[in-house]
PDB file of C-alpha atoms and ligand atoms in Angstrom:
ATOM      1  CA  MET K   1      20.419 142.857 -91.356  1.00 71.00           C
ATOM      2  CA  SER K   2      18.672 139.745 -92.621  1.00 78.00           C
ATOM      3  CA  VAL K   3      19.911 137.653 -95.496  1.00 79.00           C
ATOM      4  CA  LEU K   4      17.313 136.147 -97.804  1.00 81.00           C
ATOM      5  CA  GLU K   5      17.683 133.749-100.706  1.00 86.00           C
ATOM      6  CA  GLU K   6      15.387 134.406-103.656  1.00 94.00           C
ATOM      7  CA  GLN K   7      15.201 132.653-106.988  1.00 96.00           C
ATOM      8  CA  ILE K   8      15.210 134.327-110.388  1.00 98.00           C
ATOM      9  CA  PRO K   9      14.533 132.829-113.818  1.00 98.00           C
ATOM     10  CA  VAL K  10      17.556 132.508-116.124  1.00 98.00           C
ATOM     11  CA  ALA K  11      18.305 130.942-119.482  1.00 98.00           C
ATOM     12  CA  LYS K  12      21.472 129.300-120.696  1.00 98.00           C
ATOM     13  CA  TYR K  13      22.843 129.915-124.213  1.00 98.00           C
ATOM     14  CA  HIS K  14      26.102 129.184-125.979  1.00 98.00           C
ATOM     15  CA  GLY K  15      27.926 130.385-129.069  1.00 98.00           C
ATOM     16  CA  THR K  16      30.209 127.645-130.426  1.00 98.00           C
ATOM     17  CA  GLY K  17      30.654 126.329-126.893  1.00 98.00           C
ATOM     18  CA  ASN K  18      31.329 129.721-125.204  1.00 98.00           C
ATOM     19  CA  ASP K  19      28.467 129.444-122.713  1.00 98.00           C
ATOM     20  CA  PHE K  20      26.528 132.050-120.786  1.00 98.00           C
ATOM     21  CA  ILE K  21      23.832 132.360-118.164  1.00 98.00           C
ATOM     22  CA  VAL K  22      21.366 134.955-119.469  1.00 98.00           C
ATOM     23  CA  VAL K  23      19.525 137.150-116.949  1.00 98.00           C
ATOM     24  CA  ASP K  24      16.866 139.695-117.799  1.00 98.00           C
ATOM     25  CA  ALA K  25      18.235 142.922-116.264  1.00 98.00           C
ATOM     26  CA  ASP K  26      14.760 143.603-114.826  1.00 97.00           C
ATOM     27  CA  GLU K  27      15.487 140.847-112.298  1.00 98.00           C
ATOM     28  CA  SER K  28      17.026 142.147-109.094  1.00 96.00           C
ATOM     29  CA  VAL K  29      20.584 140.869-108.612  1.00 97.00           C
ATOM     30  CA  PRO K  30      22.129 143.221-106.028  1.00 96.00           C
ATOM     31  CA  ASP K  31      25.620 141.662-106.186  1.00 97.00           C
ATOM     32  CA  ARG K  32      26.301 140.722-109.791  1.00 98.00           C
ATOM     33  CA  PRO K  33      29.967 139.679-109.259  1.00 98.00           C
ATOM     34  CA  ALA K  34      28.947 137.305-106.439  1.00 97.00           C
ATOM     35  CA  PHE K  35      26.136 135.874-108.588  1.00 98.00           C
ATOM     36  CA  ALA K  36      28.577 135.256-111.468  1.00 98.00           C
ATOM     37  CA  LYS K  37      31.231 133.679-109.251  1.00 98.00           C
ATOM     38  CA  THR K  38      28.695 131.299-107.689  1.00 98.00           C
ATOM     39  CA  HIS K  39      26.772 130.176-110.738  1.00 98.00           C
ATOM     40  CA  CYS K  40      29.630 130.119-113.320  1.00 98.00           C
ATOM     41  CA  SER K  41      31.681 127.667-111.244  1.00 98.00           C
ATOM     42  CA  ARG K  42      32.496 124.552-113.314  1.00 97.00           C
ATOM     43  CA  GLU K  43      32.429 122.476-110.127  1.00 97.00           C
ATOM     44  CA  SER K  44      29.236 123.693-108.444  1.00 96.00           C
ATOM     45  CA  GLY K  45      27.553 126.195-110.793  1.00 97.00           C
ATOM     46  CA  VAL K  46      24.394 126.060-112.924  1.00 97.00           C
ATOM     47  CA  ASP K  47      23.645 122.504-113.973  1.00 94.00           C
ATOM     48  CA  GLY K  48      21.641 121.758-117.112  1.00 90.00           C
ATOM     49  CA  ALA K  49      21.650 118.042-116.368  1.00 83.00           C
ATOM     50  CA  SER K  50      19.429 118.618-113.335  1.00 71.00           C
ATOM     51  CA  VAL K  51      16.918 120.785-115.209  1.00 72.00           C
ATOM     52  CA  ASP K  52      13.584 119.143-115.819  1.00 56.00           C
ATOM     53  CA  VAL K  53      12.971 120.168-119.422  1.00 55.00           C
ATOM     54  CA  ASP K  54      10.315 119.001-121.860  1.00 50.00           C
ATOM     55  CA  GLY K  55      12.303 117.029-124.372  1.00 41.00           C
ATOM     56  CA  ALA K  56      15.975 116.144-124.083  1.00 38.00           C
ATOM     57  CA  ASP K  57      16.940 118.152-127.156  1.00 38.00           C
ATOM     58  CA  THR K  58      16.810 121.453-125.244  1.00 44.00           C
ATOM     59  CA  VAL K  59      20.347 120.779-124.016  1.00 44.00           C
ATOM     60  CA  ASP K  60      22.629 121.091-127.013  1.00 46.00           C
ATOM     61  CA  ALA K  61      25.072 118.252-127.535  1.00 40.00           C
ATOM     62  CA  ASP K  62      27.959 120.692-127.848  1.00 49.00           C
ATOM     63  CA  ASP K  63      27.791 121.486-124.136  1.00 55.00           C
ATOM     64  CA  SER K  64      28.250 117.884-123.005  1.00 52.00           C
ATOM     65  CA  GLY K  65      26.408 118.581-119.760  1.00 66.00           C
ATOM     66  CA  ARG K  66      29.093 120.914-118.413  1.00 89.00           C
ATOM     67  CA  ARG K  67      28.220 122.710-115.192  1.00 96.00           C
ATOM     68  CA  GLY K  68      28.809 126.426-114.843  1.00 98.00           C
ATOM     69  CA  ALA K  69      29.402 128.987-117.576  1.00 98.00           C
ATOM     70  CA  ASP K  70      31.963 131.371-119.059  1.00 98.00           C
ATOM     71  CA  GLY K  71      29.995 134.385-117.818  1.00 98.00           C
ATOM     72  CA  VAL K  72      26.632 135.963-117.044  1.00 99.00           C
ATOM     73  CA  LEU K  73      24.957 138.201-119.613  1.00 99.00           C
ATOM     74  CA  PHE K  74      22.669 140.750-117.976  1.00 98.00           C
ATOM     75  CA  LEU K  75      20.412 141.925-120.806  1.00 98.00           C
ATOM     76  CA  ALA K  76      18.127 144.968-120.728  1.00 98.00           C
ATOM     77  CA  LEU K  77      15.737 144.857-123.663  1.00 98.00           C
ATOM     78  CA  GLU K  78      14.478 148.186-125.010  1.00 94.00           C
ATOM     79  CA  GLY K  79      11.859 146.976-127.443  1.00 83.00           C
ATOM     80  CA  ARG K  80      10.386 150.398-128.227  1.00 90.00           C
ATOM     81  CA  TYR K  81      13.228 151.127-130.661  1.00 91.00           C
ATOM     82  CA  SER K  82      13.381 149.929-134.220  1.00 94.00           C
ATOM     83  CA  PRO K  83      15.444 147.829-134.468  1.00 97.00           C
ATOM     84  CA  PRO K  84      15.084 146.815-130.806  1.00 97.00           C
ATOM     85  CA  ARG K  85      18.073 147.581-128.564  1.00 98.00           C
ATOM     86  CA  VAL K  86      19.647 145.380-125.915  1.00 98.00           C
ATOM     87  CA  VAL K  87      22.008 146.754-123.272  1.00 98.00           C
ATOM     88  CA  MET K  88      24.479 143.907-122.651  1.00 98.00           C
ATOM     89  CA  THR K  89      26.651 143.633-119.548  1.00 98.00           C
ATOM     90  CA  LEU K  90      28.940 140.601-119.317  1.00 98.00           C
ATOM     91  CA  VAL K  91      30.014 139.745-115.778  1.00 98.00           C
ATOM     92  CA  GLN K  92      32.763 137.135-115.865  1.00 98.00           C
ATOM     93  CA  PRO K  93      33.446 134.235-113.464  1.00 98.00           C
ATOM     94  CA  ASP K  94      36.003 136.356-111.544  1.00 98.00           C
ATOM     95  CA  GLY K  95      33.426 139.136-111.114  1.00 98.00           C
ATOM     96  CA  SER K  96      34.987 141.507-113.674  1.00 98.00           C
ATOM     97  CA  VAL K  97      32.950 143.232-116.398  1.00 98.00           C
ATOM     98  CA  ALA K  98      34.202 142.850-119.986  1.00 98.00           C
ATOM     99  CA  ALA K  99      33.670 145.690-122.462  1.00 98.00           C
ATOM    100  CA  MET K 100      32.730 143.324-125.283  1.00 98.00           C
ATOM    101  CA  CYS K 101      32.100 139.668-126.017  1.00 98.00           C
ATOM    102  CA  GLY K 102      31.536 138.479-129.568  1.00 98.00           C
ATOM    103  CA  ASN K 103      29.942 135.155-128.700  1.00 98.00           C
ATOM    104  CA  GLY K 104      27.968 136.790-125.892  1.00 98.00           C
ATOM    105  CA  ALA K 105      26.622 139.359-128.342  1.00 98.00           C
ATOM    106  CA  ARG K 106      25.442 136.522-130.610  1.00 98.00           C
ATOM    107  CA  CYS K 107      23.654 134.906-127.664  1.00 98.00           C
ATOM    108  CA  ALA K 108      22.164 138.283-126.639  1.00 98.00           C
ATOM    109  CA  ALA K 109      20.840 138.771-130.175  1.00 98.00           C
ATOM    110  CA  ALA K 110      19.289 135.275-130.241  1.00 98.00           C
ATOM    111  CA  TRP K 111      17.648 135.924-126.835  1.00 98.00           C
ATOM    112  CA  ALA K 112      16.278 139.309-127.949  1.00 98.00           C
ATOM    113  CA  ALA K 113      15.126 137.999-131.351  1.00 98.00           C
ATOM    114  CA  GLU K 114      13.120 135.309-129.558  1.00 97.00           C
ATOM    115  CA  ARG K 115      11.375 137.969-127.445  1.00 96.00           C
ATOM    116  CA  THR K 116      10.785 140.624-130.100  1.00 97.00           C
ATOM    117  CA  GLY K 117      10.417 138.621-133.328  1.00 96.00           C
ATOM    118  CA  SER K 118      12.914 141.035-134.897  1.00 97.00           C
ATOM    119  CA  ASP K 119      15.819 139.645-136.913  1.00 98.00           C
ATOM    120  CA  GLU K 120      17.775 142.875-136.497  1.00 98.00           C
ATOM    121  CA  LEU K 121      18.930 144.124-133.122  1.00 98.00           C
ATOM    122  CA  MET K 122      21.296 146.781-131.796  1.00 98.00           C
ATOM    123  CA  ILE K 123      23.477 145.528-128.941  1.00 98.00           C
ATOM    124  CA  ASP K 124      24.745 148.299-126.645  1.00 98.00           C
ATOM    125  CA  THR K 125      28.046 147.334-125.023  1.00 98.00           C
ATOM    126  CA  PRO K 126      30.690 149.343-123.129  1.00 98.00           C
ATOM    127  CA  ALA K 127      32.808 149.040-126.311  1.00 98.00           C
ATOM    128  CA  GLY K 128      30.093 150.606-128.477  1.00 98.00           C
ATOM    129  CA  THR K 129      26.818 149.727-130.188  1.00 98.00           C
ATOM    130  CA  ARG K 130      26.948 146.655-132.410  1.00 98.00           C
ATOM    131  CA  ARG K 131      24.397 145.723-135.087  1.00 98.00           C
ATOM    132  CA  ALA K 132      23.251 142.088-135.030  1.00 98.00           C
ATOM    133  CA  THR K 133      21.444 140.129-137.739  1.00 98.00           C
ATOM    134  CA  VAL K 134      19.709 136.852-136.907  1.00 98.00           C
ATOM    135  CA  ASP K 135      19.087 134.238-139.591  1.00 98.00           C
ATOM    136  CA  GLY K 136      17.622 131.107-137.998  1.00 94.00           C
ATOM    137  CA  GLY K 137      20.268 129.836-135.574  1.00 95.00           C
ATOM    138  CA  ARG K 138      23.013 131.891-137.171  1.00 98.00           C
ATOM    139  CA  VAL K 139      23.872 135.377-135.902  1.00 98.00           C
ATOM    140  CA  THR K 140      26.155 137.971-137.477  1.00 98.00           C
ATOM    141  CA  ILE K 141      27.562 140.824-135.381  1.00 98.00           C
ATOM    142  CA  GLU K 142      29.270 143.970-136.610  1.00 98.00           C
ATOM    143  CA  MET K 143      32.306 144.098-134.346  1.00 98.00           C
ATOM    144  CA  GLY K 144      33.730 147.589-134.915  1.00 98.00           C
ATOM    145  CA  VAL K 145      37.141 148.357-136.432  1.00 98.00           C
ATOM    146  CA  PRO K 146      40.066 146.439-134.841  1.00 98.00           C
ATOM    147  CA  SER K 147      42.794 148.731-133.518  1.00 98.00           C
ATOM    148  CA  PHE K 148      46.501 148.134-132.966  1.00 98.00           C
ATOM    149  CA  HIS K 149      46.998 151.615-131.490  1.00 98.00           C
ATOM    150  CA  PRO K 150      48.745 151.472-128.089  1.00 98.00           C
ATOM    151  CA  ARG K 151      46.099 153.732-126.536  1.00 98.00           C
ATOM    152  CA  ASP K 152      43.250 151.507-127.756  1.00 98.00           C
ATOM    153  CA  VAL K 153      44.652 148.050-126.932  1.00 98.00           C
ATOM    154  CA  PRO K 154      45.716 149.449-124.342  1.00 98.00           C
ATOM    155  CA  LEU K 155      49.487 149.034-124.043  1.00 98.00           C
ATOM    156  CA  ALA K 156      51.877 150.365-121.434  1.00 98.00           C
ATOM    157  CA  GLY K 157      54.280 151.676-124.074  1.00 97.00           C
ATOM    158  CA  ASP K 158      53.664 154.056-126.959  1.00 98.00           C
ATOM    159  CA  GLU K 159      54.684 151.641-129.741  1.00 98.00           C
ATOM    160  CA  GLU K 160      52.397 149.092-131.373  1.00 98.00           C
ATOM    161  CA  LEU K 161      53.201 145.470-130.503  1.00 98.00           C
ATOM    162  CA  ILE K 162      53.568 143.679-133.826  1.00 98.00           C
ATOM    163  CA  GLU K 163      55.240 140.270-133.636  1.00 98.00           C
ATOM    164  CA  ALA K 164      56.896 141.343-130.392  1.00 98.00           C
ATOM    165  CA  ASP K 165      58.278 139.071-127.722  1.00 98.00           C
ATOM    166  CA  VAL K 166      56.125 139.126-124.592  1.00 98.00           C
ATOM    167  CA  GLU K 167      57.069 136.620-121.930  1.00 98.00           C
ATOM    168  CA  GLY K 168      58.547 134.264-124.516  1.00 97.00           C
ATOM    169  CA  LEU K 169      55.586 134.346-126.930  1.00 98.00           C
ATOM    170  CA  THR K 170      55.730 136.294-130.211  1.00 98.00           C
ATOM    171  CA  VAL K 171      52.502 138.307-130.150  1.00 98.00           C
ATOM    172  CA  THR K 172      50.623 140.976-132.050  1.00 99.00           C
ATOM    173  CA  ALA K 173      48.407 143.113-129.809  1.00 99.00           C
ATOM    174  CA  VAL K 174      45.018 144.217-131.076  1.00 99.00           C
ATOM    175  CA  ASN K 175      41.780 145.460-129.575  1.00 99.00           C
ATOM    176  CA  THR K 176      38.633 143.933-131.073  1.00 98.00           C
ATOM    177  CA  GLY K 177      36.389 145.298-128.317  1.00 98.00           C
ATOM    178  CA  VAL K 178      38.718 143.797-125.705  1.00 98.00           C
ATOM    179  CA  PRO K 179      42.518 143.360-125.791  1.00 98.00           C
ATOM    180  CA  HIS K 180      44.042 140.290-127.414  1.00 99.00           C
ATOM    181  CA  ALA K 181      47.647 139.146-127.708  1.00 99.00           C
ATOM    182  CA  VAL K 182      47.686 136.964-130.833  1.00 99.00           C
ATOM    183  CA  ALA K 183      50.474 134.466-131.486  1.00 98.00           C
ATOM    184  CA  PHE K 184      50.700 132.495-134.730  1.00 98.00           C
ATOM    185  CA  VAL K 185      52.095 129.018-134.190  1.00 98.00           C
ATOM    186  CA  ASP K 186      52.590 125.938-136.381  1.00 98.00           C
ATOM    187  CA  ASP K 187      49.944 123.886-134.570  1.00 98.00           C
ATOM    188  CA  VAL K 188      47.653 125.195-131.807  1.00 98.00           C
ATOM    189  CA  ASP K 189      47.423 121.678-130.374  1.00 98.00           C
ATOM    190  CA  ASP K 190      51.141 121.735-129.552  1.00 98.00           C
ATOM    191  CA  VAL K 191      50.751 124.764-127.257  1.00 98.00           C
ATOM    192  CA  ASP K 192      50.423 124.218-123.494  1.00 98.00           C
ATOM    193  CA  LEU K 193      48.127 127.243-123.199  1.00 98.00           C
ATOM    194  CA  ASP K 194      47.572 126.968-119.445  1.00 98.00           C
ATOM    195  CA  ALA K 195      51.342 127.043-118.977  1.00 98.00           C
ATOM    196  CA  VAL K 196      52.298 129.889-121.338  1.00 98.00           C
ATOM    197  CA  ALA K 197      49.255 132.196-121.335  1.00 98.00           C
ATOM    198  CA  PRO K 198      49.058 133.493-117.718  1.00 98.00           C
ATOM    199  CA  ALA K 199      52.418 135.338-117.905  1.00 98.00           C
ATOM    200  CA  VAL K 200      51.332 137.068-121.145  1.00 98.00           C
ATOM    201  CA  ARG K 201      47.824 137.790-119.830  1.00 98.00           C
ATOM    202  CA  HIS K 202      49.367 139.590-116.810  1.00 98.00           C
ATOM    203  CA  ALA K 203      52.427 141.074-118.575  1.00 98.00           C
ATOM    204  CA  ASP K 204      53.378 144.679-117.764  1.00 98.00           C
ATOM    205  CA  ALA K 205      52.909 145.474-121.456  1.00 98.00           C
ATOM    206  CA  PHE K 206      49.125 145.185-120.904  1.00 98.00           C
ATOM    207  CA  PRO K 207      47.988 147.530-118.113  1.00 98.00           C
ATOM    208  CA  GLN K 208      44.443 146.118-118.255  1.00 98.00           C
ATOM    209  CA  GLY K 209      45.577 142.575-119.018  1.00 98.00           C
ATOM    210  CA  ALA K 210      44.960 140.716-122.272  1.00 98.00           C
ATOM    211  CA  ASN K 211      43.247 137.672-123.626  1.00 98.00           C
ATOM    212  CA  VAL K 212      45.846 135.335-125.109  1.00 99.00           C
ATOM    213  CA  THR K 213      44.967 133.800-128.465  1.00 98.00           C
ATOM    214  CA  VAL K 214      47.034 131.302-130.431  1.00 98.00           C
ATOM    215  CA  ALA K 215      46.250 130.516-134.052  1.00 98.00           C
ATOM    216  CA  SER K 216      47.601 128.236-136.758  1.00 98.00           C
ATOM    217  CA  GLN K 217      46.926 128.715-140.450  1.00 98.00           C
ATOM    218  CA  SER K 218      45.958 125.720-142.558  1.00 97.00           C
ATOM    219  CA  ASP K 219      46.896 125.241-146.205  1.00 96.00           C
ATOM    220  CA  ASP K 220      43.355 126.181-147.287  1.00 96.00           C
ATOM    221  CA  GLY K 221      43.672 129.615-145.624  1.00 96.00           C
ATOM    222  CA  THR K 222      41.451 128.825-142.632  1.00 98.00           C
ATOM    223  CA  PHE K 223      42.704 129.197-139.068  1.00 98.00           C
ATOM    224  CA  ARG K 224      42.460 127.116-135.921  1.00 98.00           C
ATOM    225  CA  GLN K 225      42.216 129.143-132.726  1.00 98.00           C
ATOM    226  CA  ARG K 226      42.567 128.676-128.985  1.00 99.00           C
ATOM    227  CA  THR K 227      42.064 131.473-126.454  1.00 99.00           C
ATOM    228  CA  PHE K 228      42.965 131.837-122.775  1.00 99.00           C
ATOM    229  CA  GLU K 229      40.454 134.385-121.513  1.00 98.00           C
ATOM    230  CA  ARG K 230      40.937 137.184-119.040  1.00 98.00           C
ATOM    231  CA  GLY K 231      38.104 137.013-116.502  1.00 98.00           C
ATOM    232  CA  VAL K 232      37.620 133.275-117.001  1.00 98.00           C
ATOM    233  CA  GLU K 233      41.333 132.804-116.279  1.00 98.00           C
ATOM    234  CA  GLY K 234      41.406 129.720-118.404  1.00 98.00           C
ATOM    235  CA  GLU K 235      40.820 128.438-121.912  1.00 98.00           C
ATOM    236  CA  THR K 236      37.300 128.666-123.345  1.00 98.00           C
ATOM    237  CA  ARG K 237      35.832 126.583-126.157  1.00 98.00           C
ATOM    238  CA  SER K 238      35.420 129.674-128.305  1.00 98.00           C
ATOM    239  CA  CYS K 239      36.127 133.414-128.242  1.00 98.00           C
ATOM    240  CA  GLY K 240      34.508 135.678-130.817  1.00 98.00           C
ATOM    241  CA  THR K 241      36.637 138.771-130.220  1.00 99.00           C
ATOM    242  CA  GLY K 242      39.608 136.379-130.373  1.00 99.00           C
ATOM    243  CA  ALA K 243      38.550 135.034-133.766  1.00 99.00           C
ATOM    244  CA  VAL K 244      38.284 138.596-135.107  1.00 99.00           C
ATOM    245  CA  ALA K 245      41.694 139.348-133.548  1.00 99.00           C
ATOM    246  CA  VAL K 246      43.201 136.373-135.420  1.00 99.00           C
ATOM    247  CA  VAL K 247      42.040 137.680-138.801  1.00 98.00           C
ATOM    248  CA  ALA K 248      42.912 141.317-137.986  1.00 98.00           C
ATOM    249  CA  ALA K 249      46.440 140.289-136.934  1.00 98.00           C
ATOM    250  CA  ALA K 250      46.776 137.920-139.921  1.00 98.00           C
ATOM    251  CA  LYS K 251      45.842 140.765-142.233  1.00 98.00           C
ATOM    252  CA  ARG K 252      48.265 143.153-140.552  1.00 98.00           C
ATOM    253  CA  LEU K 253      51.048 140.572-140.975  1.00 98.00           C
ATOM    254  CA  GLY K 254      50.181 139.859-144.622  1.00 98.00           C
ATOM    255  CA  ARG K 255      48.991 136.298-143.952  1.00 97.00           C
ATOM    256  CA  VAL K 256      45.613 137.113-145.540  1.00 97.00           C
ATOM    257  CA  GLY K 257      44.502 139.917-147.829  1.00 95.00           C
ATOM    258  CA  GLY K 258      41.333 141.416-149.239  1.00 93.00           C
ATOM    259  CA  ASP K 259      37.859 141.665-147.790  1.00 96.00           C
ATOM    260  CA  ASP K 260      36.749 138.037-148.184  1.00 96.00           C
ATOM    261  CA  SER K 261      35.468 136.130-145.170  1.00 98.00           C
ATOM    262  CA  VAL K 262      37.883 133.816-143.353  1.00 98.00           C
ATOM    263  CA  VAL K 263      36.896 130.704-141.396  1.00 98.00           C
ATOM    264  CA  VAL K 264      38.350 130.568-137.879  1.00 98.00           C
ATOM    265  CA  SER K 265      37.780 127.396-135.881  1.00 98.00           C
ATOM    266  CA  PRO K 266      38.075 127.382-132.103  1.00 98.00           C
ATOM    267  CA  PRO K 267      37.516 123.999-130.383  1.00 98.00           C
ATOM    268  CA  GLY K 268      33.740 124.649-130.170  1.00 98.00           C
ATOM    269  CA  GLY K 269      32.943 125.087-133.873  1.00 98.00           C
ATOM    270  CA  ASP K 270      33.431 127.287-136.913  1.00 98.00           C
ATOM    271  CA  LEU K 271      33.191 131.075-137.092  1.00 98.00           C
ATOM    272  CA  GLU K 272      33.193 133.234-140.205  1.00 98.00           C
ATOM    273  CA  ILE K 273      35.070 136.519-139.942  1.00 98.00           C
ATOM    274  CA  THR K 274      35.489 139.527-142.197  1.00 98.00           C
ATOM    275  CA  VAL K 275      37.975 142.315-141.547  1.00 98.00           C
ATOM    276  CA  PRO K 276      37.485 144.654-144.513  1.00 98.00           C
ATOM    277  CA  ASP K 277      40.000 147.360-145.442  1.00 97.00           C
ATOM    278  CA  VAL K 278      37.309 149.937-144.616  1.00 97.00           C
ATOM    279  CA  GLY K 279      34.477 149.567-142.105  1.00 97.00           C
ATOM    280  CA  PRO K 280      33.679 147.238-139.240  1.00 98.00           C
ATOM    281  CA  ALA K 281      34.756 143.627-138.881  1.00 98.00           C
ATOM    282  CA  THR K 282      32.003 141.015-138.714  1.00 98.00           C
ATOM    283  CA  LEU K 283      31.639 137.796-136.744  1.00 98.00           C
ATOM    284  CA  ALA K 284      29.140 135.142-137.861  1.00 98.00           C
ATOM    285  CA  GLY K 285      28.275 131.797-136.345  1.00 98.00           C
ATOM    286  CA  PRO K 286      25.655 129.807-134.451  1.00 98.00           C
ATOM    287  CA  ALA K 287      24.026 130.831-131.178  1.00 98.00           C
ATOM    288  CA  ALA K 288      22.058 128.130-129.380  1.00 97.00           C
ATOM    289  CA  TYR K 289      19.517 128.084-126.552  1.00 97.00           C
ATOM    290  CA  GLU K 290      20.190 125.334-124.014  1.00 96.00           C
ATOM    291  CA  PHE K 291      17.655 125.472-121.169  1.00 97.00           C
ATOM    292  CA  GLU K 292      15.862 127.632-118.628  1.00 97.00           C
ATOM    293  CA  THR K 293      16.029 127.264-114.884  1.00 97.00           C
ATOM    294  CA  GLU K 294      15.937 129.296-111.656  1.00 97.00           C
ATOM    295  CA  LEU K 295      19.002 130.345-109.671  1.00 98.00           C
ATOM    296  CA  ASP K 296      19.482 131.642-106.131  1.00 97.00           C
ATOM    297  CA  VAL K 297      20.138 135.314-105.506  1.00 96.00           C
ATOM    298  CA  THR K 298      21.255 136.556-102.125  1.00 87.00           C
ATOM    299  CA  VAL K 299      19.264 139.590-100.988  1.00 77.00           C
ATOM    300  CA  ARG K 300      20.158 141.540 -97.846  1.00 72.00           C
ATOM    301  CA  SER K 301      17.503 143.650 -96.164  1.00 66.00           C
ATOM    302  CA  ARG K 302      17.433 145.736 -92.949  1.00 62.00           C
TER     303      ARG K 302
HETATM  304  N1  LIG J   1      34.462 135.194-124.924  1.00 52.80           N
HETATM  305  C1  LIG J   1      34.359 136.509-125.353  1.00 52.80           C
HETATM  306  C2  LIG J   1      35.329 137.511-124.801  1.00 52.80           C
HETATM  307  C3  LIG J   1      34.963 137.905-123.372  1.00 52.80           C
HETATM  308  C4  LIG J   1      35.812 139.012-122.791  1.00 52.80           C
HETATM  309  C5  LIG J   1      37.163 138.590-122.323  1.00 52.80           C
HETATM  310  N2  LIG J   1      37.193 137.469-121.463  1.00 52.80           N
HETATM  311  C6  LIG J   1      37.842 139.799-121.662  1.00 52.80           C
HETATM  312  O1  LIG J   1      37.861 139.943-120.423  1.00 52.80           O
HETATM  313  O2  LIG J   1      38.365 140.617-122.396  1.00 52.80           O
HETATM  314  C7  LIG J   1      34.149 136.632-126.844  1.00 52.80           C
HETATM  315  O3  LIG J   1      33.493 135.752-127.424  1.00 52.80           O
HETATM  316  O4  LIG J   1      34.560 137.616-127.439  1.00 52.80           O
END
């Protein structure tokens, strides 16, 4: 057995600071989990600062030169369809595959729009097919209908978790493509997320684990959000499924009503969410290209 290192072209994108390495699925990456673990590392992963790009503005200020990424999006473009389809697989820094990623879907749509010239795309994910609309740097994704049903979240028990105590946090459990435990608090900045979230993320109540999202409602009806993500095993600057989970849970608890859009602000920017009484939720916000580079892939051959 010989071990070879090859290089493949990749791009880096982010959606409100939730950042991803984007790989065309036509590129051969035999061990996707190993590739994600290596190149997402915040200590030694992909480094935009070392990329020789034409013009400094290709690296968006929001990323502050951070190394690594919150995941790798493997994207298979099927341009023969109208609208074009993209099969999206998110491999996370721990090597796991997530069924859905709201910010990743926005980045996937921006990547595919650039290649096809189409401002409408269908994103195929393990959680279902999601329609995306691109308007300049802003992308809107139809996110499906949030579910509180124990089978969908999924939960270990057969009762919904609505404002239930889980490991000392009062949470509402909802699936917005992936499971979220949402806790409303007075001020998200007062929460030591790294201290409280891991016990909830791994609680027996969630047989597949959960992302842990805290939110605080401002007087103007907007929300601030912070999310500790499964798969990243830490806080990210933004989480799109988490932002939808905040509004879905807020609606369920009577904190908001009607079909109007609600602004949810994670640390990385502002997202606009709708959770209508009937039909799919939507997630809208910016998706930004950062840079292109080449990354090592380990190939084993006999
Ligand atoms: N950041 C994402 C969510 C990614 C999936 C999550 N970490 C999980 O494992 O469920 C988003 O923007 O939705």
